[in-house]
């Protein structure tokens, strides 16, 4: 298509030159009878001049696109293991290909971008080039005067994800700042707190080119807003547009979030299930929170259109107003009343209840602004998972905080919250009578205190029918398990804050189970789930029959 346009332009230029040459070749002594012909020729010359201007404009546009394509195709990338620092922010990360934010009309709405061919190439600070996921979460973050909520937000989003869900998700942190030192510090914070998620490609950190933002000093004040607020909302429109354009080819659905929210446990599965149910219907976005732009899910294929609308009016109105205007343009009939318009718009934005995201930040990214926004549909967050555990005597060397005792956690009435564990601390479940137990689950941390987890902590059982643990290990279990002290056998350990597994038949029945800490911790420890199954005789017979068949 570009080659065709180039050839067509060349033909027009040639035609214009030929016309001018022909006009100049006309004899000047034609007399009065030649005047009508000269008038006609003059009109033709004017038309030719206009065509020449259009051709020149088309050629300039084509050449600019060719330069950008050539530049992107010949870009080289740094090594994937480059250590992040402020000096490396300007480099493009080792990506599967250099990405440019493609938006055909962006130069019309942001003409300053024409001056810098690299203005639409994002700085990929951390990332492995993950594509093809079901869901992409976009989180813009900026420097705040008071408090940053980013790490807490990310911990909340990652807390309840299964390994399969982690592989089907991409979280993009967009640092919307020009200060390379600050961008580097955010990247290091993310890398330090979430190393596994960064290595796997689940978490990305990107920032814009230094030429992306326009000069904000010429913005006109509207709707009674101050100049600072107009600048803040205009930049927010550009930030959200950048994220959408960057994420448009990475997944099936895109969800817009903010850097000061908390997510409900199980949010990923709830969102994916709801999106699947609504897939065949006509909608522009799904709402998983009623606050502003939080928790709005879009089909990735709609992102270019939405971003272009935001860019077209980025100076004029706040982003949530613009989103509503898109709905108005798409479905509202000017010849019908407002009630009909609202009914049609409601069909394009489908609401999920209860809300899956809650706003928690008090200090807005707009300096001096306090936000007391709360989603009433979010409800009360569940901070622990209750189970019916077998009767046991409980003891621990850990000191619990306030009313969050081990006894309440074991009964499913609360979570257990202990002050900083040290080496050799333990939690012991001594069963009233030996039990047959096939499975255990211990989950540390919760959605609000996701950092208080058990680390370097083992799960150990005490078989009741063996005179010593060495006797039991000699029956073929020695390759899988190790002996602890006092007859206990180590059968598992906490990994990423969770310990879960099965207890083999060869160890049954068991008279006790305990958790043992093997090194001093830096944080407190919280158990939000305690599950120790007790298998009945009927259940054991059923399992034996199933195994035999």
Short mmCIF file of N, CA and C in Angstrom, two decimals, residues 152-153 155-160 261-267 270 354-360 374-385 413-415 445-450 528:
data_model
loop_
_atom_site.label_atom_id
_atom_site.label_comp_id
_atom_site.label_asym_id
_atom_site.label_seq_id
_atom_site.Cartn_x
_atom_site.Cartn_y
_atom_site.Cartn_z
N UNK A 152 2.38 -2.76 47.99
CA UNK A 152 1.20 -3.38 48.61
C UNK A 152 0.18 -3.79 47.56
N UNK A 153 0.00 -2.95 46.55
CA UNK A 153 -0.94 -3.28 45.48
C UNK A 153 -0.50 -4.54 44.74
N UNK A 155 1.49 -6.94 45.82
CA UNK A 155 1.36 -8.10 46.71
C UNK A 155 -0.08 -8.59 46.77
N UNK A 156 -1.00 -7.64 46.80
CA UNK A 156 -2.42 -8.00 46.83
C UNK A 156 -2.82 -8.74 45.56
N UNK A 157 -2.33 -8.27 44.41
CA UNK A 157 -2.68 -8.89 43.13
C UNK A 157 -2.06 -10.27 42.98
N UNK A 158 -0.89 -10.48 43.56
CA UNK A 158 -0.17 -11.74 43.39
C UNK A 158 -0.52 -12.77 44.46
N UNK A 159 -1.12 -12.34 45.54
CA UNK A 159 -1.28 -13.17 46.74
C UNK A 159 -1.99 -14.49 46.45
N UNK A 160 -3.13 -14.47 45.80
CA UNK A 160 -3.96 -15.67 45.68
C UNK A 160 -3.81 -16.39 44.35
N UNK A 261 -4.62 0.14 45.15
CA UNK A 261 -5.84 -0.66 45.30
C UNK A 261 -5.49 -1.98 45.99
N UNK A 262 -6.52 -2.66 46.47
CA UNK A 262 -6.39 -3.99 47.03
C UNK A 262 -7.38 -4.88 46.28
N UNK A 263 -6.96 -6.11 46.00
CA UNK A 263 -7.79 -7.04 45.23
C UNK A 263 -8.34 -8.13 46.14
N UNK A 264 -9.50 -8.63 45.81
CA UNK A 264 -10.07 -9.75 46.55
C UNK A 264 -9.38 -11.04 46.14
N UNK A 265 -9.23 -11.93 47.09
CA UNK A 265 -8.68 -13.24 46.78
C UNK A 265 -9.56 -13.94 45.75
N UNK A 266 -8.93 -14.53 44.75
CA UNK A 266 -9.69 -15.21 43.69
C UNK A 266 -10.16 -14.29 42.59
N UNK A 267 -9.69 -13.05 42.56
CA UNK A 267 -10.17 -12.08 41.57
C UNK A 267 -9.91 -12.55 40.14
N UNK A 270 -12.51 -15.08 39.01
CA UNK A 270 -13.82 -14.43 38.91
C UNK A 270 -13.91 -13.57 37.66
N UNK A 354 -20.03 -8.89 43.72
CA UNK A 354 -19.50 -7.69 44.38
C UNK A 354 -18.21 -7.22 43.73
N UNK A 355 -17.82 -5.99 44.02
CA UNK A 355 -16.60 -5.43 43.45
C UNK A 355 -15.38 -6.24 43.87
N UNK A 356 -14.42 -6.34 42.95
CA UNK A 356 -13.22 -7.12 43.21
C UNK A 356 -12.02 -6.27 43.59
N UNK A 357 -12.16 -4.94 43.48
CA UNK A 357 -11.04 -4.05 43.80
C UNK A 357 -11.53 -2.90 44.68
N UNK A 358 -10.71 -2.56 45.65
CA UNK A 358 -11.04 -1.47 46.56
C UNK A 358 -9.92 -0.44 46.55
N UNK A 359 -10.28 0.82 46.54
CA UNK A 359 -9.30 1.90 46.60
C UNK A 359 -8.87 2.09 48.05
N UNK A 360 -7.54 2.10 48.29
CA UNK A 360 -7.03 2.21 49.66
C UNK A 360 -6.16 3.44 49.87
N UNK A 374 -14.16 4.97 48.63
CA UNK A 374 -14.35 3.58 49.01
C UNK A 374 -15.51 3.00 48.20
N UNK A 375 -15.31 1.79 47.71
CA UNK A 375 -16.35 1.09 46.96
C UNK A 375 -17.22 0.32 47.94
N UNK A 376 -18.46 0.76 48.08
CA UNK A 376 -19.37 0.14 49.04
C UNK A 376 -19.72 -1.29 48.66
N UNK A 377 -19.59 -1.64 47.37
CA UNK A 377 -19.91 -2.99 46.92
C UNK A 377 -18.77 -3.97 47.14
N UNK A 378 -17.63 -3.46 47.59
CA UNK A 378 -16.48 -4.33 47.80
C UNK A 378 -16.71 -5.28 48.97
N UNK A 379 -17.44 -4.79 49.97
CA UNK A 379 -17.73 -5.61 51.14
C UNK A 379 -16.52 -5.80 52.02
N UNK A 380 -16.62 -6.71 52.95
CA UNK A 380 -15.55 -6.98 53.89
C UNK A 380 -14.62 -8.05 53.33
N UNK A 381 -13.35 -7.76 53.36
CA UNK A 381 -12.36 -8.69 52.82
C UNK A 381 -12.18 -9.87 53.76
N UNK A 382 -12.18 -11.08 53.21
CA UNK A 382 -11.92 -12.27 54.02
C UNK A 382 -10.43 -12.39 54.25
N UNK A 383 -10.02 -12.39 55.52
CA UNK A 383 -8.60 -12.40 55.87
C UNK A 383 -8.10 -13.78 56.29
N UNK A 384 -8.99 -14.77 56.30
CA UNK A 384 -8.56 -16.13 56.65
C UNK A 384 -9.54 -17.13 56.04
N UNK A 385 -9.08 -18.36 55.92
CA UNK A 385 -9.89 -19.45 55.38
C UNK A 385 -10.14 -20.45 56.49
N UNK A 413 -11.79 -19.33 63.40
CA UNK A 413 -12.44 -18.11 63.88
C UNK A 413 -11.64 -16.85 63.57
N UNK A 414 -10.37 -16.98 63.23
CA UNK A 414 -9.50 -15.83 63.01
C UNK A 414 -8.22 -16.32 62.34
N UNK A 415 -7.29 -15.41 62.09
CA UNK A 415 -5.97 -15.82 61.62
C UNK A 415 -4.98 -15.73 62.77
N UNK A 445 0.45 -15.25 55.48
CA UNK A 445 0.07 -13.97 54.89
C UNK A 445 -1.40 -13.96 54.53
N UNK A 446 -1.93 -12.78 54.29
CA UNK A 446 -3.29 -12.67 53.76
C UNK A 446 -3.35 -11.49 52.79
N UNK A 447 -4.51 -11.19 52.30
CA UNK A 447 -4.65 -10.21 51.23
C UNK A 447 -4.23 -8.81 51.67
N UNK A 448 -4.33 -8.52 52.97
CA UNK A 448 -3.95 -7.19 53.45
C UNK A 448 -2.55 -7.17 54.05
N UNK A 449 -2.08 -8.32 54.53
CA UNK A 449 -0.74 -8.39 55.13
C UNK A 449 0.02 -9.51 54.43
N UNK A 450 0.21 -9.34 53.13
CA UNK A 450 0.75 -10.42 52.30
C UNK A 450 2.24 -10.63 52.52
N UNK A 528 -3.02 -17.65 57.65
CA UNK A 528 -4.41 -17.34 57.29
C UNK A 528 -5.21 -18.60 56.96
#
